[in-house]
Amino acid sequence: MNKIPLLLRIVLAIGLGIAAGLIVPESFIEVFATFTGLFSNFLGFVIPLIIIGFIAPGIASMGKGAGRMLGLTAGLAYTSTIAAGLLAFITAKNLYPVVLSGQSSQSLSNPEDSLIEAPFTLDMTPIMGIMAALIFSFILGVGISTLKGNTLFNVLDEFRSIIQKLIEHVIIPLLPFHIFGVFANMTYAGQVGTILSVFAKVFVMIIALHLIYLLGVYTFAGSLHRANPFQMLKKMVPAYFTALGTQSSAAAIPVTLKHVKKVGVKERVADFAVPLLANVHLAGSTITITSCAMAVLFMQGSSIGFGEIFPFILMLGITMVSAPGVPGGAVMTAVGLLESMLGFGPAMVSLMIALYLAQDSFGTAANVTGDGAITTIVNRLVKNRLKEPKTAQAKQKIG
């Protein structure tokens, strides 16, 4: 089962869930609802642990970096991520009332009320709330970055490895079954037609936004280097397709490094910036999460404004720092914010996860390709402060 790509597993889960919802009796739906209820409760328990496991060591490791270049690279990555989120918000705010007109129904105004309830559930109270976990992670991360020793950092790094294995070997493998149960339940409740129609339109919009974002960031990078942005993008195509296939920014690092250097970035800058950006620059994922979140809210008849979405995007850019290099890592770290800041319930979270994972590989590809543009911008801004040996690579010019 694990040899089947995650995207295909998600598509199969949705298709089989719809088929099951059309033919099975209510007693079977209750069985599926029991599993999805237990899984949702388990996910709620794990979310604070995911936040601590990734954000604290992520911030701590950034604090151990190379001073000015670290701050510049991280600052550009965060700015790019926030800009991408705002692009998604503005587009969705203006397009959804048109392209999704008539697909917000009263039956979806409170999704939990219309679904078949599980005959029993098991309470799994999280060890702390979402905001408490975020604050605790920031305190730990910043505090550890100021310490000379590595003991506590090593403990947190090992804890991150545990959480990453939990996601890779438990949560991700069970997600297709969870999505199967959710779609079987929604089909039985008569909601699936609207949802699938929204899925298709949102998917097309997100891919278009990824391309618009990449063209914008490469146009800016090209203007700094007086280079053709299309030629720069062309050289980064192998990195895009590597990320598209692996669904992991970390797995694409060797290819990204190779082709960023072909663009003409100094070796020292590339070797520092690319691995860092693979963890802290998630513009494509932010576009996907913001677009999907607004689609789910639109389906339930909710309206959200700039004052509500902007703090969410600001926090999203931080919580995804050092998200695991596994499919679905970004949305896993975002679930807590969806619940605490946008008021998502279990059914809405399940829809959000299904929407996101169906497009995860494209978001990752946009992240990785965007890393190339940010790296060239860093290269330009620190150009006069770095002295490297006069190798053929160092002499190569942008474009």
mmCIF file of C-alpha atoms in Angstrom:
data_model
loop_
_atom_site.group_PDB
_atom_site.id
_atom_site.type_symbol
_atom_site.label_atom_id
_atom_site.label_comp_id
_atom_site.label_asym_id
_atom_site.label_seq_id
_atom_site.Cartn_x
_atom_site.Cartn_y
_atom_site.Cartn_z
ATOM 1 C CA MET A 1 0.000 0.000 0.000
ATOM 2 C CA ASN A 2 2.850 2.409 0.856
ATOM 3 C CA LYS A 3 4.309 1.871 -2.640
ATOM 4 C CA ILE A 4 1.233 3.561 -4.126
ATOM 5 C CA PRO A 5 1.776 7.352 -4.397
ATOM 6 C CA LEU A 6 -0.139 9.298 -1.750
ATOM 7 C CA LEU A 7 -2.039 11.314 -4.353
ATOM 8 C CA LEU A 8 -3.345 8.100 -5.949
ATOM 9 C CA ARG A 9 -4.297 6.733 -2.522
ATOM 10 C CA ILE A 10 -6.263 9.898 -1.761
ATOM 11 C CA VAL A 11 -8.053 9.761 -5.126
ATOM 12 C CA LEU A 12 -8.885 6.073 -4.589
ATOM 13 C CA ALA A 13 -10.122 6.799 -1.064
ATOM 14 C CA ILE A 14 -12.427 9.556 -2.330
ATOM 15 C CA GLY A 15 -13.764 7.403 -5.193
ATOM 16 C CA LEU A 16 -14.329 4.315 -3.065
ATOM 17 C CA GLY A 17 -15.844 6.414 -0.280
ATOM 18 C CA ILE A 18 -18.380 7.910 -2.686
ATOM 19 C CA ALA A 19 -19.225 4.457 -4.076
ATOM 20 C CA ALA A 20 -19.639 3.033 -0.567
ATOM 21 C CA GLY A 21 -21.858 5.938 0.497
ATOM 22 C CA LEU A 22 -24.213 5.192 -2.396
ATOM 23 C CA ILE A 23 -24.722 1.489 -1.735
ATOM 24 C CA VAL A 24 -24.013 0.543 1.890
ATOM 25 C CA PRO A 25 -26.621 0.725 4.668
ATOM 26 C CA GLU A 26 -26.486 3.129 7.593
ATOM 27 C CA SER A 27 -24.974 0.499 9.907
ATOM 28 C CA PHE A 28 -21.836 0.411 7.749
ATOM 29 C CA ILE A 29 -21.665 4.186 7.676
ATOM 30 C CA GLU A 30 -21.687 4.115 11.480
ATOM 31 C CA VAL A 31 -18.631 1.818 11.415
ATOM 32 C CA PHE A 32 -16.796 4.272 9.138
ATOM 33 C CA ALA A 33 -17.932 7.170 11.319
ATOM 34 C CA THR A 34 -16.492 5.428 14.386
ATOM 35 C CA PHE A 35 -13.068 5.146 12.736
ATOM 36 C CA THR A 36 -13.090 8.736 11.468
ATOM 37 C CA GLY A 37 -14.185 9.976 14.904
ATOM 38 C CA LEU A 38 -11.383 8.114 16.665
ATOM 39 C CA PHE A 39 -8.847 9.275 14.088
ATOM 40 C CA SER A 40 -9.989 12.900 14.407
ATOM 41 C CA ASN A 41 -9.641 12.736 18.190
ATOM 42 C CA PHE A 42 -6.179 11.168 17.859
ATOM 43 C CA LEU A 43 -5.160 13.887 15.403
ATOM 44 C CA GLY A 44 -6.372 16.538 17.841
ATOM 45 C CA PHE A 45 -4.220 14.961 20.559
ATOM 46 C CA VAL A 46 -1.144 14.859 18.311
ATOM 47 C CA ILE A 47 -1.362 18.413 16.901
ATOM 48 C CA PRO A 48 0.233 20.171 19.941
ATOM 49 C CA LEU A 49 3.013 17.555 19.869
ATOM 50 C CA ILE A 50 3.582 18.234 16.164
ATOM 51 C CA ILE A 51 3.788 21.967 16.858
ATOM 52 C CA ILE A 52 6.350 21.506 19.641
ATOM 53 C CA GLY A 53 8.246 18.806 17.743
ATOM 54 C CA PHE A 54 8.802 20.907 14.639
ATOM 55 C CA ILE A 55 8.622 24.565 15.569
ATOM 56 C CA ALA A 56 10.876 24.533 18.662
ATOM 57 C CA PRO A 57 13.870 22.741 17.088
ATOM 58 C CA GLY A 58 13.258 24.614 13.824
ATOM 59 C CA ILE A 59 13.598 28.010 15.499
ATOM 60 C CA ALA A 60 16.495 26.781 17.624
ATOM 61 C CA SER A 61 18.450 25.523 14.608
ATOM 62 C CA MET A 62 17.897 28.798 12.744
ATOM 63 C CA GLY A 63 19.378 30.658 15.692
ATOM 64 C CA LYS A 64 22.603 28.677 15.330
ATOM 65 C CA GLY A 65 23.126 29.890 11.757
ATOM 66 C CA ALA A 66 25.405 32.328 9.995
ATOM 67 C CA GLY A 67 24.250 35.708 11.229
ATOM 68 C CA ARG A 68 23.405 38.213 8.528
ATOM 69 C CA MET A 69 22.850 35.692 5.737
ATOM 70 C CA LEU A 70 20.567 33.649 7.975
ATOM 71 C CA GLY A 71 18.431 36.667 8.850
ATOM 72 C CA LEU A 72 18.295 37.829 5.246
ATOM 73 C CA THR A 73 17.358 34.417 3.848
ATOM 74 C CA ALA A 74 14.759 33.684 6.530
ATOM 75 C CA GLY A 75 13.295 37.197 6.216
ATOM 76 C CA LEU A 76 12.949 36.912 2.432
ATOM 77 C CA ALA A 77 11.411 33.440 2.783
ATOM 78 C CA TYR A 78 8.850 34.666 5.314
ATOM 79 C CA THR A 79 7.990 37.726 3.212
ATOM 80 C CA SER A 80 7.531 35.530 0.141
ATOM 81 C CA THR A 81 5.321 33.118 2.077
ATOM 82 C CA ILE A 82 3.094 35.902 3.429
ATOM 83 C CA ALA A 83 2.835 37.515 -0.013
ATOM 84 C CA ALA A 84 1.786 34.172 -1.489
ATOM 85 C CA GLY A 85 -0.900 33.751 1.172
ATOM 86 C CA LEU A 86 -2.258 37.243 0.491
ATOM 87 C CA LEU A 87 -2.301 36.510 -3.247
ATOM 88 C CA ALA A 88 -4.416 33.424 -2.540
ATOM 89 C CA PHE A 89 -6.761 35.352 -0.226
ATOM 90 C CA ILE A 90 -7.343 38.232 -2.657
ATOM 91 C CA THR A 91 -7.950 35.825 -5.546
ATOM 92 C CA ALA A 92 -10.288 33.568 -3.578
ATOM 93 C CA LYS A 93 -12.178 36.506 -2.091
ATOM 94 C CA ASN A 94 -12.935 37.850 -5.569
ATOM 95 C CA LEU A 95 -13.307 34.619 -7.562
ATOM 96 C CA TYR A 96 -15.140 32.236 -5.217
ATOM 97 C CA PRO A 97 -18.421 34.210 -5.237
ATOM 98 C CA VAL A 98 -18.333 33.875 -9.045
ATOM 99 C CA VAL A 99 -16.881 30.428 -9.798
ATOM 100 C CA LEU A 100 -18.464 28.731 -6.767
ATOM 101 C CA SER A 101 -21.784 30.561 -7.035
ATOM 102 C CA GLY A 102 -24.679 28.376 -5.918
ATOM 103 C CA GLN A 103 -22.406 25.749 -4.360
ATOM 104 C CA SER A 104 -22.661 26.983 -0.808
ATOM 105 C CA SER A 105 -25.665 25.145 0.578
ATOM 106 C CA GLN A 106 -27.576 25.205 3.823
ATOM 107 C CA SER A 107 -26.785 21.518 4.310
ATOM 108 C CA LEU A 108 -23.113 22.464 4.581
ATOM 109 C CA SER A 109 -23.599 25.395 6.923
ATOM 110 C CA ASN A 110 -22.884 23.081 9.832
ATOM 111 C CA PRO A 111 -21.294 19.923 8.409
ATOM 112 C CA GLU A 112 -21.145 18.020 11.689
ATOM 113 C CA ASP A 113 -24.939 18.170 12.137
ATOM 114 C CA SER A 114 -25.793 16.390 8.876
ATOM 115 C CA LEU A 115 -23.373 13.460 9.138
ATOM 116 C CA ILE A 116 -24.063 10.048 10.671
ATOM 117 C CA GLU A 117 -22.715 10.045 14.226
ATOM 118 C CA ALA A 118 -20.430 7.329 15.577
ATOM 119 C CA PRO A 119 -22.111 4.953 18.051
ATOM 120 C CA PHE A 120 -19.222 5.520 20.476
ATOM 121 C CA THR A 121 -16.136 7.680 20.753
ATOM 122 C CA LEU A 122 -13.015 7.891 22.874
ATOM 123 C CA ASP A 123 -11.979 11.178 24.437
ATOM 124 C CA MET A 124 -8.311 12.026 23.817
ATOM 125 C CA THR A 125 -7.649 15.312 25.590
ATOM 126 C CA PRO A 126 -4.531 17.084 24.246
ATOM 127 C CA ILE A 127 -1.786 17.773 26.767
ATOM 128 C CA MET A 128 -2.134 21.507 26.020
ATOM 129 C CA GLY A 129 -4.037 23.902 23.774
ATOM 130 C CA ILE A 130 -2.877 25.042 20.357
ATOM 131 C CA MET A 131 -1.831 28.550 21.391
ATOM 132 C CA ALA A 132 -0.114 27.198 24.502
ATOM 133 C CA ALA A 133 1.893 24.810 22.305
ATOM 134 C CA LEU A 134 2.855 27.649 19.959
ATOM 135 C CA ILE A 135 3.986 29.944 22.786
ATOM 136 C CA PHE A 136 5.859 27.092 24.485
ATOM 137 C CA SER A 137 7.593 26.255 21.173
ATOM 138 C CA PHE A 138 8.678 29.859 20.621
ATOM 139 C CA ILE A 139 10.061 30.121 24.166
ATOM 140 C CA LEU A 140 11.962 26.842 23.807
ATOM 141 C CA GLY A 141 13.264 27.610 20.323
ATOM 142 C CA VAL A 142 14.482 31.121 21.066
ATOM 143 C CA GLY A 143 15.860 30.076 24.441
ATOM 144 C CA ILE A 144 17.834 27.127 23.056
ATOM 145 C CA SER A 145 19.275 29.293 20.267
ATOM 146 C CA THR A 146 20.943 31.469 22.925
ATOM 147 C CA LEU A 147 22.523 28.567 24.832
ATOM 148 C CA LYS A 148 26.081 27.393 24.262
ATOM 149 C CA GLY A 149 25.350 23.730 24.927
ATOM 150 C CA ASN A 150 23.484 21.337 22.633
ATOM 151 C CA THR A 151 21.908 18.969 25.176
ATOM 152 C CA LEU A 152 18.373 20.347 25.074
ATOM 153 C CA PHE A 153 18.567 20.937 21.323
ATOM 154 C CA ASN A 154 19.534 17.296 20.789
ATOM 155 C CA VAL A 155 16.597 16.180 22.943
ATOM 156 C CA LEU A 156 14.185 18.275 20.894
ATOM 157 C CA ASP A 157 15.758 17.071 17.648
ATOM 158 C CA GLU A 158 15.187 13.461 18.688
ATOM 159 C CA PHE A 159 11.628 14.326 19.709
ATOM 160 C CA ARG A 160 11.134 15.788 16.225
ATOM 161 C CA SER A 161 12.334 12.471 14.765
ATOM 162 C CA ILE A 162 9.736 10.627 16.847
ATOM 163 C CA ILE A 163 6.935 12.915 15.675
ATOM 164 C CA GLN A 164 8.116 12.642 12.078
ATOM 165 C CA LYS A 165 8.009 8.846 12.291
ATOM 166 C CA LEU A 166 4.528 9.083 13.810
ATOM 167 C CA ILE A 167 3.388 11.137 10.827
ATOM 168 C CA GLU A 168 5.148 8.950 8.264
ATOM 169 C CA HIS A 169 4.178 5.553 9.659
ATOM 170 C CA VAL A 170 0.842 6.153 11.399
ATOM 171 C CA ILE A 171 -0.969 9.338 10.385
ATOM 172 C CA ILE A 172 -0.185 9.411 6.651
ATOM 173 C CA PRO A 173 -0.951 5.684 6.078
ATOM 174 C CA LEU A 174 -4.275 6.016 7.954
ATOM 175 C CA LEU A 175 -5.327 9.249 6.226
ATOM 176 C CA PRO A 176 -6.751 7.517 3.107
ATOM 177 C CA PHE A 177 -8.985 5.353 5.328
ATOM 178 C CA HIS A 178 -10.063 8.451 7.230
ATOM 179 C CA ILE A 179 -10.867 10.270 3.989
ATOM 180 C CA PHE A 180 -12.704 7.176 2.723
ATOM 181 C CA GLY A 181 -14.935 7.253 5.803
ATOM 182 C CA VAL A 182 -15.546 10.998 5.553
ATOM 183 C CA PHE A 183 -16.600 10.821 1.899
ATOM 184 C CA ALA A 184 -18.754 7.740 2.463
ATOM 185 C CA ASN A 185 -20.540 9.616 5.253
ATOM 186 C CA MET A 186 -20.938 12.795 3.200
ATOM 187 C CA THR A 187 -22.212 10.838 0.187
ATOM 188 C CA TYR A 188 -24.768 9.095 2.374
ATOM 189 C CA ALA A 189 -25.818 12.528 3.683
ATOM 190 C CA GLY A 190 -26.171 13.874 0.117
ATOM 191 C CA GLN A 191 -23.328 16.423 0.288
ATOM 192 C CA VAL A 192 -20.718 14.956 -2.050
ATOM 193 C CA GLY A 193 -21.898 16.504 -5.333
ATOM 194 C CA THR A 194 -21.247 20.038 -4.157
ATOM 195 C CA ILE A 195 -17.916 19.068 -2.632
ATOM 196 C CA LEU A 196 -16.523 17.409 -5.780
ATOM 197 C CA SER A 197 -17.555 20.349 -7.935
ATOM 198 C CA VAL A 198 -15.739 22.707 -5.564
ATOM 199 C CA PHE A 199 -12.669 20.425 -5.509
ATOM 200 C CA ALA A 200 -12.262 20.613 -9.291
ATOM 201 C CA LYS A 201 -12.567 24.402 -9.516
ATOM 202 C CA VAL A 202 -10.319 25.079 -6.524
ATOM 203 C CA PHE A 203 -7.673 22.694 -7.931
ATOM 204 C CA VAL A 204 -7.464 24.635 -11.210
ATOM 205 C CA MET A 205 -7.313 27.987 -9.397
ATOM 206 C CA ILE A 206 -4.495 26.840 -7.097
ATOM 207 C CA ILE A 207 -2.311 25.581 -9.951
ATOM 208 C CA ALA A 208 -2.828 28.907 -11.741
ATOM 209 C CA LEU A 209 -1.861 30.814 -8.573
ATOM 210 C CA HIS A 210 1.318 28.739 -8.189
ATOM 211 C CA LEU A 211 2.358 29.690 -11.726
ATOM 212 C CA ILE A 212 1.489 33.376 -11.182
ATOM 213 C CA TYR A 213 3.503 33.405 -7.941
ATOM 214 C CA LEU A 214 6.539 31.783 -9.595
ATOM 215 C CA LEU A 215 6.428 34.195 -12.510
ATOM 216 C CA GLY A 216 6.210 37.125 -10.090
ATOM 217 C CA VAL A 217 9.089 36.066 -7.839
ATOM 218 C CA TYR A 218 11.339 35.185 -10.780
ATOM 219 C CA THR A 219 10.517 38.474 -12.476
ATOM 220 C CA PHE A 220 11.684 40.258 -9.315
ATOM 221 C CA ALA A 221 14.827 38.096 -9.059
ATOM 222 C CA GLY A 222 15.542 38.589 -12.761
ATOM 223 C CA SER A 223 15.183 42.354 -12.462
ATOM 224 C CA LEU A 224 17.847 42.414 -9.744
ATOM 225 C CA HIS A 225 20.221 40.392 -11.929
ATOM 226 C CA ARG A 226 19.104 41.939 -15.221
ATOM 227 C CA ALA A 227 18.309 38.408 -16.385
ATOM 228 C CA ASN A 228 15.427 36.861 -18.303
ATOM 229 C CA PRO A 229 13.019 35.365 -15.700
ATOM 230 C CA PHE A 230 11.766 32.770 -18.194
ATOM 231 C CA GLN A 231 15.313 31.524 -18.785
ATOM 232 C CA MET A 232 15.850 31.320 -15.032
ATOM 233 C CA LEU A 233 12.609 29.372 -14.610
ATOM 234 C CA LYS A 234 13.564 27.050 -17.463
ATOM 235 C CA LYS A 235 16.780 26.106 -15.675
ATOM 236 C CA MET A 236 14.781 25.241 -12.527
ATOM 237 C CA VAL A 237 12.302 22.927 -14.281
ATOM 238 C CA PRO A 238 14.144 19.715 -13.177
ATOM 239 C CA ALA A 239 13.819 20.811 -9.534
ATOM 240 C CA TYR A 240 10.080 21.465 -10.050
ATOM 241 C CA PHE A 241 9.433 17.982 -11.412
ATOM 242 C CA THR A 242 11.633 16.322 -8.790
ATOM 243 C CA ALA A 243 9.531 17.925 -6.052
ATOM 244 C CA LEU A 244 6.341 17.086 -7.960
ATOM 245 C CA GLY A 245 7.305 13.414 -7.934
ATOM 246 C CA THR A 246 8.724 13.132 -4.411
ATOM 247 C CA GLN A 247 6.280 15.522 -2.658
ATOM 248 C CA SER A 248 9.208 16.516 -0.431
ATOM 249 C CA SER A 249 11.257 19.718 -0.413
ATOM 250 C CA ALA A 250 13.997 17.883 1.484
ATOM 251 C CA ALA A 251 14.238 15.117 -1.118
ATOM 252 C CA ALA A 252 14.587 17.730 -3.869
ATOM 253 C CA ILE A 253 17.511 19.583 -2.206
ATOM 254 C CA PRO A 254 20.304 17.933 -4.292
ATOM 255 C CA VAL A 255 18.551 18.751 -7.576
ATOM 256 C CA THR A 256 17.654 22.270 -6.408
ATOM 257 C CA LEU A 257 21.284 22.913 -5.418
ATOM 258 C CA LYS A 258 22.596 21.698 -8.751
ATOM 259 C CA HIS A 259 20.311 23.867 -10.843
ATOM 260 C CA VAL A 260 20.507 26.970 -8.630
ATOM 261 C CA LYS A 261 24.265 26.880 -9.218
ATOM 262 C CA LYS A 262 23.620 26.519 -12.947
ATOM 263 C CA VAL A 263 21.600 29.717 -12.753
ATOM 264 C CA GLY A 264 24.792 31.354 -11.486
ATOM 265 C CA VAL A 265 24.400 31.565 -7.706
ATOM 266 C CA LYS A 266 27.649 31.468 -5.771
ATOM 267 C CA GLU A 267 28.369 28.060 -4.323
ATOM 268 C CA ARG A 268 28.653 29.315 -0.747
ATOM 269 C CA VAL A 269 25.291 31.089 -0.961
ATOM 270 C CA ALA A 270 23.556 28.117 -2.587
ATOM 271 C CA ASP A 271 24.955 25.583 -0.098
ATOM 272 C CA PHE A 272 23.683 27.717 2.794
ATOM 273 C CA ALA A 273 20.378 29.012 1.443
ATOM 274 C CA VAL A 274 18.843 26.023 -0.349
ATOM 275 C CA PRO A 275 18.741 23.596 2.624
ATOM 276 C CA LEU A 276 17.468 26.400 4.876
ATOM 277 C CA LEU A 277 14.750 27.416 2.404
ATOM 278 C CA ALA A 278 13.615 23.808 2.046
ATOM 279 C CA ASN A 279 12.447 24.104 5.665
ATOM 280 C CA VAL A 280 11.319 27.713 5.999
ATOM 281 C CA HIS A 281 10.008 28.748 2.567
ATOM 282 C CA LEU A 282 6.528 27.335 1.894
ATOM 283 C CA ALA A 283 4.905 29.845 -0.429
ATOM 284 C CA GLY A 284 3.263 27.180 -2.598
ATOM 285 C CA SER A 285 1.889 25.350 0.430
ATOM 286 C CA THR A 286 0.574 28.628 1.843
ATOM 287 C CA ILE A 287 -1.286 29.325 -1.397
ATOM 288 C CA THR A 288 -2.822 25.848 -1.239
ATOM 289 C CA ILE A 289 -3.776 25.980 2.442
ATOM 290 C CA THR A 290 -5.241 29.491 2.238
ATOM 291 C CA SER A 291 -7.220 28.701 -0.922
ATOM 292 C CA CYS A 292 -8.518 25.392 0.451
ATOM 293 C CA ALA A 293 -9.436 26.906 3.819
ATOM 294 C CA MET A 294 -11.438 29.664 2.164
ATOM 295 C CA ALA A 295 -13.151 27.117 -0.099
ATOM 296 C CA VAL A 296 -14.230 25.021 2.896
ATOM 297 C CA LEU A 297 -15.497 28.153 4.671
ATOM 298 C CA PHE A 298 -17.343 29.244 1.515
ATOM 299 C CA MET A 299 -19.025 25.838 1.251
ATOM 300 C CA GLN A 300 -20.458 26.242 4.719
ATOM 301 C CA GLY A 301 -21.670 29.746 3.987
ATOM 302 C CA SER A 302 -19.046 31.601 6.047
ATOM 303 C CA SER A 303 -17.463 34.877 4.987
ATOM 304 C CA ILE A 304 -13.977 35.839 6.099
ATOM 305 C CA GLY A 305 -12.264 39.199 5.789
ATOM 306 C CA PHE A 306 -8.710 40.523 5.708
ATOM 307 C CA GLY A 307 -8.694 41.176 9.460
ATOM 308 C CA GLU A 308 -9.323 37.486 10.136
ATOM 309 C CA ILE A 309 -7.191 35.879 7.434
ATOM 310 C CA PHE A 310 -4.065 38.064 7.792
ATOM 311 C CA PRO A 311 -3.196 36.918 11.344
ATOM 312 C CA PHE A 312 -3.838 33.332 10.190
ATOM 313 C CA ILE A 313 -1.392 33.729 7.276
ATOM 314 C CA LEU A 314 1.203 35.369 9.564
ATOM 315 C CA MET A 315 0.995 32.456 12.004
ATOM 316 C CA LEU A 316 0.910 29.922 9.173
ATOM 317 C CA GLY A 317 4.245 31.192 7.879
ATOM 318 C CA ILE A 318 5.755 30.499 11.308
ATOM 319 C CA THR A 319 4.077 27.201 12.211
ATOM 320 C CA MET A 320 5.201 25.566 8.965
ATOM 321 C CA VAL A 321 8.868 26.226 9.782
ATOM 322 C CA SER A 322 10.672 22.879 9.602
ATOM 323 C CA ALA A 323 7.475 21.038 8.688
ATOM 324 C CA PRO A 324 8.422 17.414 8.093
ATOM 325 C CA GLY A 325 9.793 16.466 4.687
ATOM 326 C CA VAL A 326 6.933 14.042 4.152
ATOM 327 C CA PRO A 327 3.738 14.418 2.133
ATOM 328 C CA GLY A 328 1.111 16.377 4.037
ATOM 329 C CA GLY A 329 3.507 17.820 6.613
ATOM 330 C CA ALA A 330 2.443 21.433 6.040
ATOM 331 C CA VAL A 331 -1.276 20.814 6.502
ATOM 332 C CA MET A 332 -0.600 18.749 9.635
ATOM 333 C CA THR A 333 1.093 21.717 11.275
ATOM 334 C CA ALA A 334 -1.706 24.009 10.061
ATOM 335 C CA VAL A 335 -4.613 22.021 11.542
ATOM 336 C CA GLY A 336 -4.235 23.650 14.955
ATOM 337 C CA LEU A 337 -4.493 27.134 13.435
ATOM 338 C CA LEU A 338 -7.511 26.130 11.356
ATOM 339 C CA GLU A 339 -9.272 25.030 14.527
ATOM 340 C CA SER A 340 -8.192 27.843 16.847
ATOM 341 C CA MET A 341 -8.202 30.826 14.464
ATOM 342 C CA LEU A 342 -10.758 29.942 11.764
ATOM 343 C CA GLY A 343 -13.134 27.798 13.838
ATOM 344 C CA PHE A 344 -12.830 24.576 11.838
ATOM 345 C CA GLY A 345 -14.671 21.541 13.211
ATOM 346 C CA PRO A 346 -13.703 17.857 12.651
ATOM 347 C CA ALA A 347 -15.623 17.484 9.368
ATOM 348 C CA MET A 348 -14.193 20.745 8.035
ATOM 349 C CA VAL A 349 -10.663 19.646 8.988
ATOM 350 C CA SER A 350 -11.223 16.342 7.159
ATOM 351 C CA LEU A 351 -12.363 18.189 4.034
ATOM 352 C CA MET A 352 -9.395 20.514 4.322
ATOM 353 C CA ILE A 353 -6.935 17.625 4.554
ATOM 354 C CA ALA A 354 -8.492 15.887 1.541
ATOM 355 C CA LEU A 355 -8.426 19.101 -0.509
ATOM 356 C CA TYR A 356 -4.839 19.860 0.464
ATOM 357 C CA LEU A 357 -3.391 16.380 -0.061
ATOM 358 C CA ALA A 358 -4.929 16.148 -3.529
ATOM 359 C CA GLN A 359 -2.714 19.116 -4.468
ATOM 360 C CA ASP A 360 0.223 18.650 -2.106
ATOM 361 C CA SER A 361 2.755 17.713 -4.785
ATOM 362 C CA PHE A 362 2.054 20.896 -6.771
ATOM 363 C CA GLY A 363 2.457 23.053 -3.666
ATOM 364 C CA THR A 364 5.773 21.364 -2.858
ATOM 365 C CA ALA A 365 6.957 21.904 -6.444
ATOM 366 C CA ALA A 366 6.102 25.618 -6.163
ATOM 367 C CA ASN A 367 7.966 25.790 -2.825
ATOM 368 C CA VAL A 368 11.109 24.249 -4.295
ATOM 369 C CA THR A 369 11.082 26.287 -7.493
ATOM 370 C CA GLY A 370 10.491 29.439 -5.453
ATOM 371 C CA ASP A 371 13.560 28.521 -3.373
ATOM 372 C CA GLY A 372 15.644 29.085 -6.485
ATOM 373 C CA ALA A 373 14.360 32.633 -6.900
ATOM 374 C CA ILE A 374 14.889 33.503 -3.218
ATOM 375 C CA THR A 375 18.429 32.090 -3.397
ATOM 376 C CA THR A 376 19.288 34.272 -6.389
ATOM 377 C CA ILE A 377 17.931 37.325 -4.548
ATOM 378 C CA VAL A 378 20.095 36.491 -1.510
ATOM 379 C CA ASN A 379 23.050 35.989 -3.852
ATOM 380 C CA ARG A 380 22.541 39.478 -5.266
ATOM 381 C CA LEU A 381 22.104 41.191 -1.894
ATOM 382 C CA VAL A 382 25.241 39.633 -0.339
ATOM 383 C CA LYS A 383 27.276 39.694 -3.565
ATOM 384 C CA ASN A 384 29.749 42.316 -2.458
ATOM 385 C CA ARG A 385 30.268 40.790 0.981
ATOM 386 C CA LEU A 386 31.371 37.313 -0.093
ATOM 387 C CA LYS A 387 34.754 36.408 -1.485
ATOM 388 C CA GLU A 388 35.117 33.024 -3.101
ATOM 389 C CA PRO A 389 37.906 31.364 -5.066
ATOM 390 C CA LYS A 390 37.901 32.293 -8.743
ATOM 391 C CA THR A 391 36.494 29.038 -10.013
ATOM 392 C CA ALA A 392 34.518 28.540 -13.183
ATOM 393 C CA GLN A 393 31.371 28.292 -11.073
ATOM 394 C CA ALA A 394 32.063 31.577 -9.331
ATOM 395 C CA LYS A 395 32.636 33.324 -12.651
ATOM 396 C CA GLN A 396 29.417 32.077 -14.200
ATOM 397 C CA LYS A 397 26.860 34.844 -14.675
ATOM 398 C CA ILE A 398 23.152 34.826 -14.027
ATOM 399 C CA GLY A 399 20.996 33.977 -17.054
#
